[in-house]
């Protein structure tokens, strides 16, 4: 039987990886025995923490798929964040919480909701289909919601996310605040990563109107620790700007404890950040107070000012 490959975005985060695993379980429960959970890149340390905690294997790494393969997309829909030959694949379903950036020439199951995390939608799909959520699935869902909403503190957080977390904490028996902080902290450990890896860990290519940009985000419990690498990071960023012919690169160093981001900005459109946030870049950097969400606090504001 033909397989159905389920995957999230490139530079995978915890929502992307756990959603491919949970969506795969949902498909199997719905009778699609040939569903396979996949990933498009290496997992980060936060996700590693979650999978180790649950003793679950990583999804299968795929680099390419034959044309016409059946796929399900989770936690993304933008072709720029997906597998390279996406337009030649047969997309069966999409479950996502990002703005819709894809167009297909055929109908498909598409579930998009403006909630904080894909897993909040999967939580609903399990309930709607009367499929039991076991402890492992509950912990996977819980981990992703904590990750995407930074422990329900990000402005992307909705009541649906909070309700899901309450229910999932109950099912899993996990003290979500304690577990969540440990998990987020595990994700801030940058040791063992090269500068190039740090700059691609959670990088998204986003064009603000005509301003070709990459916005990368790293979580930390100490902004000053990350700034110790500022010179090397800037060298790496300059190289990427050159290679990708970018107008702008923003590196958000997000303080998960105090909910602020220090931003390092390079590129010929760097002024746009000053204009958008009313800040002055000093030595290519500024503190963006209260900014933690790329989706809600960067994309719309930068687009409006571009
Ligand atoms: Mg994601
Ligand atoms: Mg997500
Ligand atoms: Mg994220």
CSV table of C-alpha atoms and ligand atoms in Angstrom, one decimal:
chain,number,residue,atom,x,y,z
A,1,UNK,CA,0.0,0.0,0.0
A,2,UNK,CA,1.1,3.5,-0.7
A,3,UNK,CA,2.4,5.4,2.2
A,4,UNK,CA,1.2,8.7,3.5
A,5,UNK,CA,4.2,10.8,4.7
A,6,UNK,CA,3.4,13.3,7.5
A,7,UNK,CA,5.7,16.1,8.2
A,8,UNK,CA,6.1,19.6,9.6
A,9,UNK,CA,8.3,22.5,8.5
A,10,UNK,CA,12.1,22.6,7.8
A,11,UNK,CA,14.2,23.6,10.9
A,12,UNK,CA,11.7,21.6,12.9
A,13,UNK,CA,10.5,22.8,16.3
A,14,UNK,CA,8.7,20.8,19.0
A,15,UNK,CA,5.2,21.5,17.6
A,16,UNK,CA,6.3,20.3,14.1
A,17,UNK,CA,7.9,17.0,15.4
A,18,UNK,CA,5.3,16.1,17.9
A,19,UNK,CA,2.5,17.0,15.5
A,20,UNK,CA,3.8,14.6,12.9
A,21,UNK,CA,3.9,11.9,15.5
A,22,UNK,CA,0.4,12.7,16.9
A,23,UNK,CA,-1.1,13.2,13.4
A,24,UNK,CA,0.3,9.8,12.4
A,25,UNK,CA,-1.4,8.2,15.4
A,26,UNK,CA,-4.7,9.9,14.5
A,27,UNK,CA,-4.4,8.7,10.9
A,28,UNK,CA,-3.8,5.1,12.1
A,29,UNK,CA,-6.8,5.3,14.5
A,30,UNK,CA,-8.9,6.5,11.5
A,31,UNK,CA,-7.8,3.5,9.5
A,32,UNK,CA,-4.8,4.8,7.5
A,33,UNK,CA,-2.3,2.1,8.4
A,34,UNK,CA,0.3,3.4,6.0
A,35,UNK,CA,0.8,6.7,7.7
A,36,UNK,CA,4.5,7.5,8.5
A,37,UNK,CA,5.7,10.3,10.8
A,38,UNK,CA,8.6,12.2,9.1
A,39,UNK,CA,10.9,15.2,9.7
A,40,UNK,CA,12.6,17.5,7.2
A,41,UNK,CA,15.7,18.2,9.4
A,42,UNK,CA,17.4,17.5,12.7
A,43,UNK,CA,15.5,18.0,15.9
A,44,UNK,CA,16.5,20.7,18.5
A,45,UNK,CA,17.4,20.1,22.1
A,46,UNK,CA,14.0,21.0,23.4
A,47,UNK,CA,12.4,18.4,21.3
A,48,UNK,CA,15.1,15.9,22.2
A,49,UNK,CA,14.2,16.5,25.9
A,50,UNK,CA,10.6,15.7,25.1
A,51,UNK,CA,11.3,12.5,23.2
A,52,UNK,CA,13.8,11.3,25.8
A,53,UNK,CA,11.3,12.0,28.6
A,54,UNK,CA,8.7,9.8,26.8
A,55,UNK,CA,11.2,7.3,25.3
A,56,UNK,CA,9.8,7.9,21.9
A,57,UNK,CA,11.8,7.6,18.7
A,58,UNK,CA,12.3,10.5,16.3
A,59,UNK,CA,10.3,10.6,13.1
A,60,UNK,CA,12.0,9.4,10.0
A,61,UNK,CA,14.3,11.9,8.2
A,62,UNK,CA,13.3,12.5,4.6
A,63,UNK,CA,15.1,14.7,2.2
A,64,UNK,CA,13.1,14.1,-0.9
A,65,UNK,CA,9.9,12.2,-2.0
A,66,UNK,CA,8.9,10.9,-5.4
A,67,UNK,CA,6.5,13.0,-7.3
A,68,UNK,CA,2.8,12.1,-6.6
A,69,UNK,CA,3.6,10.8,-3.1
A,70,UNK,CA,0.8,11.2,-0.6
A,71,UNK,CA,1.6,13.7,2.1
A,72,UNK,CA,0.0,15.4,5.1
A,73,UNK,CA,1.4,18.7,6.3
A,74,UNK,CA,1.3,19.8,9.9
A,75,UNK,CA,2.4,23.0,11.5
A,76,UNK,CA,3.1,24.8,8.2
A,77,UNK,CA,1.7,25.2,4.8
A,78,UNK,CA,4.0,27.6,3.1
A,79,UNK,CA,5.9,25.9,0.3
A,80,UNK,CA,9.1,27.8,1.2
A,81,UNK,CA,9.1,26.0,4.6
A,82,UNK,CA,8.3,22.6,3.1
A,83,UNK,CA,9.8,19.8,1.1
A,84,UNK,CA,11.3,21.1,-2.2
A,85,UNK,CA,9.0,19.3,-4.7
A,86,UNK,CA,5.8,20.1,-2.7
A,87,UNK,CA,3.9,21.2,-5.8
A,88,UNK,CA,4.4,17.8,-7.4
A,89,UNK,CA,3.1,15.9,-4.3
A,90,UNK,CA,-0.5,14.9,-3.5
A,91,UNK,CA,-1.4,16.8,-0.4
A,92,UNK,CA,-4.1,14.9,1.4
A,93,UNK,CA,-4.5,17.0,4.5
A,94,UNK,CA,-3.1,20.1,6.2
A,95,UNK,CA,-3.5,20.8,9.9
A,96,UNK,CA,-2.0,24.2,10.8
A,97,UNK,CA,-2.1,27.4,12.7
A,98,UNK,CA,-0.3,29.8,10.3
A,99,UNK,CA,-1.6,32.1,7.7
A,100,UNK,CA,-2.5,30.3,4.5
A,101,UNK,CA,0.2,30.7,1.9
A,102,UNK,CA,-0.5,27.7,-0.3
A,103,UNK,CA,-2.8,27.2,-3.3
A,104,UNK,CA,-3.6,23.8,-4.7
A,105,UNK,CA,-5.3,22.8,-8.0
A,106,UNK,CA,-7.4,20.1,-6.1
A,107,UNK,CA,-9.5,19.9,-3.0
A,108,UNK,CA,-8.1,18.6,0.2
A,109,UNK,CA,-8.9,18.4,3.9
A,110,UNK,CA,-7.7,21.7,5.4
A,111,UNK,CA,-8.0,22.5,9.1
A,112,UNK,CA,-6.6,25.9,10.1
A,113,UNK,CA,-7.4,27.7,13.3
A,114,UNK,CA,-5.8,30.8,14.7
A,115,UNK,CA,-4.7,29.1,17.9
A,116,UNK,CA,-1.3,29.0,19.6
A,117,UNK,CA,-0.2,25.6,18.5
A,118,UNK,CA,-1.0,22.9,15.9
A,119,UNK,CA,-1.4,20.4,18.8
A,120,UNK,CA,-4.4,22.4,20.1
A,121,UNK,CA,-6.1,21.6,16.8
A,122,UNK,CA,-5.0,18.0,17.0
A,123,UNK,CA,-6.4,17.8,20.5
A,124,UNK,CA,-9.8,18.9,19.1
A,125,UNK,CA,-9.6,16.4,16.2
A,126,UNK,CA,-9.0,13.5,18.7
A,127,UNK,CA,-12.0,14.7,20.7
A,128,UNK,CA,-14.2,15.2,17.6
A,129,UNK,CA,-13.4,11.7,16.4
A,130,UNK,CA,-13.9,10.2,19.9
A,131,UNK,CA,-10.3,8.9,19.9
A,132,UNK,CA,-8.8,8.4,23.3
A,133,UNK,CA,-5.8,10.5,24.2
A,134,UNK,CA,-3.4,8.4,26.2
A,135,UNK,CA,-0.7,9.7,28.6
A,136,UNK,CA,2.0,9.7,25.9
A,137,UNK,CA,-0.1,11.5,23.3
A,138,UNK,CA,-1.2,14.0,26.0
A,139,UNK,CA,2.4,14.7,27.0
A,140,UNK,CA,3.4,15.2,23.4
A,141,UNK,CA,0.5,17.6,22.9
A,142,UNK,CA,1.2,19.4,26.1
A,143,UNK,CA,4.9,19.8,25.3
A,144,UNK,CA,4.1,21.5,21.9
A,145,UNK,CA,1.6,23.9,23.3
A,146,UNK,CA,4.0,24.9,26.1
A,147,UNK,CA,6.8,25.4,23.5
A,148,UNK,CA,4.8,27.4,21.0
A,149,UNK,CA,3.1,29.6,23.6
A,150,UNK,CA,6.2,29.8,25.9
A,151,UNK,CA,4.2,28.4,28.8
A,152,UNK,CA,0.9,30.2,27.8
A,153,UNK,CA,2.6,33.6,28.0
A,154,UNK,CA,3.0,34.4,24.3
A,155,UNK,CA,0.3,36.7,22.8
A,156,UNK,CA,-0.5,33.9,20.4
A,157,UNK,CA,-2.1,32.0,23.3
A,158,UNK,CA,-5.8,31.5,23.1
A,159,UNK,CA,-8.4,30.2,25.5
A,160,UNK,CA,-8.5,27.0,23.5
A,161,UNK,CA,-4.8,26.5,24.2
A,162,UNK,CA,-5.3,27.1,27.9
A,163,UNK,CA,-8.3,24.7,28.0
A,164,UNK,CA,-6.3,22.0,26.1
A,165,UNK,CA,-3.3,22.4,28.5
A,166,UNK,CA,-5.6,22.0,31.6
A,167,UNK,CA,-7.1,18.8,30.2
A,168,UNK,CA,-3.8,17.4,28.9
A,169,UNK,CA,-2.1,18.1,32.3
A,170,UNK,CA,-4.8,16.1,33.9
A,171,UNK,CA,-4.6,13.2,31.5
A,172,UNK,CA,-0.7,13.0,31.6
A,173,UNK,CA,-0.4,13.7,35.3
A,174,UNK,CA,2.4,16.1,34.4
A,175,UNK,CA,3.0,19.2,36.5
A,176,UNK,CA,3.1,21.3,33.3
A,177,UNK,CA,4.7,24.5,34.8
A,178,UNK,CA,7.6,22.6,36.2
A,179,UNK,CA,8.0,20.2,33.3
A,180,UNK,CA,7.5,23.1,30.8
A,181,UNK,CA,10.2,25.2,32.3
A,182,UNK,CA,12.7,22.3,32.3
A,183,UNK,CA,11.8,21.6,28.7
A,184,UNK,CA,12.1,25.2,27.6
A,185,UNK,CA,15.5,25.4,29.4
A,186,UNK,CA,16.7,22.3,27.6
A,187,UNK,CA,16.0,24.1,24.4
A,188,UNK,CA,18.2,27.1,25.4
A,189,UNK,CA,21.3,24.9,25.6
A,190,UNK,CA,23.3,26.0,22.5
A,191,UNK,CA,26.4,24.0,23.4
A,192,UNK,CA,27.6,21.7,20.7
A,193,UNK,CA,25.9,23.8,18.0
A,194,UNK,CA,28.1,25.6,15.4
A,195,UNK,CA,27.3,29.3,14.6
A,196,UNK,CA,25.7,28.2,11.3
A,197,UNK,CA,23.5,25.7,13.1
A,198,UNK,CA,22.4,28.3,15.7
A,199,UNK,CA,21.5,30.6,12.8
A,200,UNK,CA,19.3,27.9,11.2
A,201,UNK,CA,17.8,26.2,14.2
A,202,UNK,CA,14.5,28.1,14.0
A,203,UNK,CA,15.0,30.3,10.9
A,204,UNK,CA,12.1,31.2,8.7
A,205,UNK,CA,12.3,33.0,5.4
A,206,UNK,CA,9.6,35.7,5.4
A,207,UNK,CA,9.3,38.5,2.9
A,208,UNK,CA,7.9,41.7,4.3
A,209,UNK,CA,6.4,43.0,1.1
A,210,UNK,CA,9.4,43.2,-1.1
A,211,UNK,CA,12.0,43.0,1.7
A,212,UNK,CA,13.5,39.6,1.4
A,213,UNK,CA,14.2,38.5,5.0
A,214,UNK,CA,15.1,35.7,7.3
A,215,UNK,CA,13.9,35.9,10.9
A,216,UNK,CA,15.6,33.4,13.3
A,217,UNK,CA,14.7,32.9,16.9
A,218,UNK,CA,16.7,31.4,19.7
A,219,UNK,CA,15.3,31.0,23.2
A,220,UNK,CA,17.5,31.7,26.2
A,221,UNK,CA,17.3,32.2,30.0
A,222,UNK,CA,20.1,34.8,29.7
A,223,UNK,CA,20.4,37.2,26.8
A,224,UNK,CA,23.8,38.3,27.8
A,225,UNK,CA,25.1,34.7,27.5
A,226,UNK,CA,24.0,34.6,23.9
A,227,UNK,CA,25.4,38.1,23.2
A,228,UNK,CA,28.9,36.8,24.1
A,229,UNK,CA,28.8,35.2,20.7
A,230,UNK,CA,27.6,38.4,19.0
A,231,UNK,CA,30.7,38.9,16.8
A,232,UNK,CA,30.6,35.4,15.5
A,233,UNK,CA,26.9,35.4,15.0
A,234,UNK,CA,27.1,38.6,13.0
A,235,UNK,CA,29.8,37.1,10.8
A,236,UNK,CA,27.6,34.1,10.2
A,237,UNK,CA,24.6,36.3,9.4
A,238,UNK,CA,26.6,38.4,6.9
A,239,UNK,CA,27.5,35.2,5.1
A,240,UNK,CA,23.9,34.1,4.9
A,241,UNK,CA,22.8,37.6,3.7
A,242,UNK,CA,25.4,37.3,0.9
A,243,UNK,CA,24.5,33.7,0.0
A,244,UNK,CA,20.8,34.1,0.0
A,245,UNK,CA,20.8,37.7,-1.4
A,246,UNK,CA,18.7,38.9,1.6
A,247,UNK,CA,17.7,42.5,2.4
A,248,UNK,CA,17.3,41.8,6.1
A,249,UNK,CA,18.2,39.2,8.7
A,250,UNK,CA,16.7,39.5,12.2
A,251,UNK,CA,18.0,37.2,15.0
A,252,UNK,CA,15.6,37.3,17.9
A,253,UNK,CA,17.2,36.2,21.2
A,254,UNK,CA,14.1,35.6,23.3
A,255,UNK,CA,14.3,35.7,27.1
A,256,UNK,CA,11.8,33.0,28.1
A,257,UNK,CA,11.9,34.1,31.7
A,258,UNK,CA,11.2,37.8,31.3
A,259,UNK,CA,9.4,37.6,27.9
A,260,UNK,CA,11.6,40.1,26.0
A,261,UNK,CA,13.7,39.8,22.9
A,262,UNK,CA,17.1,41.2,22.0
A,263,UNK,CA,17.3,41.5,18.3
A,264,UNK,CA,20.4,41.5,16.1
A,265,UNK,CA,19.7,43.1,12.8
A,266,UNK,CA,21.8,43.1,9.7
A,267,UNK,CA,21.1,43.9,6.0
A,268,UNK,CA,20.5,47.0,3.9
A,269,UNK,CA,16.9,47.2,5.2
A,270,UNK,CA,17.9,47.2,8.9
A,271,UNK,CA,16.3,50.6,9.3
A,272,UNK,CA,12.9,48.9,9.0
A,273,UNK,CA,13.3,47.4,12.4
A,274,UNK,CA,14.0,50.9,13.9
A,275,UNK,CA,10.9,52.3,12.2
A,276,UNK,CA,8.6,49.4,13.1
A,277,UNK,CA,9.5,49.2,16.8
A,278,UNK,CA,10.6,52.9,17.4
A,279,UNK,CA,14.0,51.7,18.6
A,280,UNK,CA,17.5,52.7,17.8
A,281,UNK,CA,19.9,50.0,16.8
A,282,UNK,CA,23.2,50.4,18.6
A,283,UNK,CA,25.9,48.2,17.2
A,284,UNK,CA,23.2,46.3,15.2
A,285,UNK,CA,21.1,45.4,18.2
A,286,UNK,CA,18.2,46.6,20.3
A,287,UNK,CA,15.9,45.3,23.0
A,288,UNK,CA,12.3,44.7,21.9
A,289,UNK,CA,10.4,44.8,25.1
A,290,UNK,CA,7.6,42.3,25.4
A,291,UNK,CA,8.3,40.8,22.0
A,292,UNK,CA,8.3,37.0,22.0
A,293,UNK,CA,6.2,36.0,19.1
A,294,UNK,CA,7.5,36.1,15.5
A,295,UNK,CA,4.0,35.4,14.2
A,296,UNK,CA,2.1,38.1,16.1
A,297,UNK,CA,4.7,40.7,17.0
A,298,UNK,CA,7.2,40.6,14.1
A,299,UNK,CA,5.5,39.5,10.9
A,300,UNK,CA,2.5,41.9,10.9
A,301,UNK,CA,4.4,44.9,12.3
A,302,UNK,CA,7.3,44.5,9.9
A,303,UNK,CA,5.0,44.0,7.0
A,304,UNK,CA,3.0,47.1,7.8
A,305,UNK,CA,6.1,49.2,7.9
A,306,UNK,CA,7.8,47.8,4.9
B,1,LIG,MG1,6.5,25.4,14.2
B,2,LIG,MG1,3.4,25.6,15.7
B,3,LIG,MG1,8.2,28.5,17.2
